[in-house]
Amino acid sequence: MTATPRHPDVETAVRYHAAVARRATAEELALFFHPDVVQHEFPNALAPDGAVRDLLAVLEAAERGRAVLSEQAFDVVEAVASGGTVALEVRWHGTLAVPLGALPAGHELRARLAVFLEFRDARITAQRNYDCFDRLA
């Protein structure tokens, strides 16, 4: 029996998250995005006010993440594509490289993510993250 191929935008979404996990450079990550991308990170335990980012800010945030985390992983639980939109349910964990507030370096953070990506010409034009972190204690 052969596996059913995934929607091409789902494949790109999974590759994008894998690139972030392997600490890809800003130059590598930029290839996933349309120049006019807008990312919305909705309020969560680490970003209580949320954030709205353009491409440059997305890449800067990724660079900050590389400095704060020694490693991270994204495990896609479910992925659904409809038209140019991909919805992902993701289990995430990351290990702090440096202390973060009262949390020591080496502490493992865990979260469940809902990520919605909109695509045009096989590139991400919008990203909406709903990050639900486990208790930060």
Coordinates of C-alpha atoms in Angstrom, one line a residue:
M1 CA 0.0 0.0 0.0
T2 CA 1.4 3.4 -0.9
A3 CA 1.0 6.5 1.3
T4 CA -1.2 9.3 0.1
P5 CA 0.9 12.3 -0.8
R6 CA 0.4 15.4 1.3
H7 CA -0.8 18.7 -0.1
P8 CA 2.3 20.6 -1.4
D9 CA 1.7 23.5 1.0
V10 CA 1.5 21.0 3.9
E11 CA 4.9 19.7 2.8
T12 CA 6.3 23.2 2.8
A13 CA 4.8 23.9 6.2
V14 CA 6.4 20.8 7.7
R15 CA 9.8 21.7 6.0
Y16 CA 9.6 25.2 7.4
H17 CA 9.1 24.0 10.9
A18 CA 11.9 21.5 10.5
A19 CA 14.2 24.3 9.3
V20 CA 13.3 26.4 12.4
A21 CA 14.0 23.3 14.6
R22 CA 17.4 22.7 13.1
R23 CA 18.3 26.4 13.7
A24 CA 18.3 27.4 10.0
T25 CA 19.8 30.8 9.2
A26 CA 17.7 33.9 8.5
E27 CA 18.7 33.5 4.8
E28 CA 17.4 29.9 4.7
L29 CA 14.2 30.8 6.5
A30 CA 13.5 33.8 4.2
L31 CA 13.1 31.4 1.3
F32 CA 9.8 30.1 2.9
F33 CA 8.2 33.5 3.0
H34 CA 6.6 35.9 0.6
P35 CA 8.3 39.3 1.0
D36 CA 4.9 40.7 2.2
V37 CA 4.4 38.1 4.9
V38 CA 2.7 39.1 8.1
Q39 CA 3.0 37.0 11.2
H40 CA 0.6 37.3 14.2
E41 CA 1.7 35.7 17.4
F42 CA -1.3 35.8 19.7
P43 CA -0.8 36.5 23.4
N44 CA 0.8 33.6 25.3
A45 CA 2.9 32.9 28.4
L46 CA 6.1 34.1 26.8
A47 CA 4.6 37.0 24.8
P48 CA 1.7 38.3 26.9
D49 CA 1.0 41.1 24.5
G50 CA 1.4 39.0 21.4
A51 CA 3.2 40.4 18.3
V52 CA 2.7 41.3 14.7
R53 CA 5.8 40.9 12.5
D54 CA 6.8 41.6 9.0
L55 CA 9.5 39.6 7.2
L56 CA 12.4 41.3 8.8
A57 CA 10.9 41.0 12.3
V58 CA 10.1 37.3 11.7
L59 CA 13.7 36.7 10.8
E60 CA 14.9 38.7 13.8
A61 CA 12.6 36.7 16.2
A62 CA 14.0 33.5 14.8
E63 CA 17.5 34.7 15.4
R64 CA 16.6 35.6 19.0
G65 CA 15.1 32.1 19.4
R66 CA 18.4 30.6 18.3
A67 CA 20.1 32.5 21.1
V68 CA 17.6 31.5 23.8
L69 CA 17.1 27.9 22.9
S70 CA 19.8 25.2 22.6
E71 CA 17.4 22.9 20.8
Q72 CA 13.7 22.6 19.8
A73 CA 11.4 20.2 18.0
F74 CA 8.1 20.5 16.3
D75 CA 6.0 17.4 16.1
V76 CA 3.1 17.8 13.7
V77 CA 0.1 16.0 15.1
E78 CA -2.3 17.0 12.4
A79 CA -2.2 19.0 9.1
V80 CA -5.1 20.1 7.0
A81 CA -5.0 22.1 3.8
S82 CA -7.9 24.0 2.2
G83 CA -7.2 26.2 -0.8
G84 CA -4.1 28.2 0.1
T85 CA -4.4 27.7 3.8
V86 CA -2.7 25.1 6.0
A87 CA -3.7 24.4 9.6
L88 CA -1.3 22.6 11.8
E89 CA -1.7 21.1 15.3
V90 CA 1.9 20.9 16.7
R91 CA 3.5 19.6 19.9
W92 CA 6.6 21.7 20.6
H93 CA 9.4 21.5 23.1
G94 CA 12.5 23.6 23.5
T95 CA 15.5 23.6 25.9
L96 CA 16.6 26.9 27.3
A97 CA 20.2 27.8 26.4
V98 CA 20.1 30.7 28.9
P99 CA 18.0 31.5 31.9
L100 CA 14.6 33.0 31.2
G101 CA 13.1 34.8 34.1
A102 CA 13.1 32.3 37.0
L103 CA 13.7 29.4 34.6
P104 CA 17.3 28.1 34.5
A105 CA 19.3 27.2 31.4
G106 CA 18.6 23.6 30.5
H107 CA 14.9 23.9 31.5
E108 CA 12.6 22.3 28.9
L109 CA 9.6 24.3 27.7
R110 CA 6.6 22.5 26.2
A111 CA 3.6 23.8 24.3
R112 CA 0.8 22.9 22.0
L113 CA 0.5 25.1 18.9
A114 CA -2.2 25.9 16.4
V115 CA -0.5 27.4 13.4
F116 CA -2.4 28.7 10.4
L117 CA -0.3 29.5 7.3
E118 CA -1.6 31.1 4.1
F119 CA 0.3 30.5 0.9
R120 CA 0.7 32.2 -2.4
D121 CA 3.0 30.9 -5.1
A122 CA 4.2 28.2 -2.7
R123 CA 5.4 30.8 -0.2
I124 CA 4.0 31.8 3.2
T125 CA 2.1 35.1 3.1
A126 CA 0.6 35.0 6.5
Q127 CA 1.2 33.1 9.7
R128 CA -1.0 33.0 12.8
N129 CA 0.3 31.3 15.9
Y130 CA -1.8 30.3 18.9
D131 CA 0.8 29.0 21.4
C132 CA -0.5 27.2 24.5
F133 CA 2.5 26.7 26.9
D134 CA 2.6 24.2 29.7
R135 CA 2.9 25.8 33.1
L136 CA 6.2 27.7 33.3
A137 CA 7.4 26.5 36.7

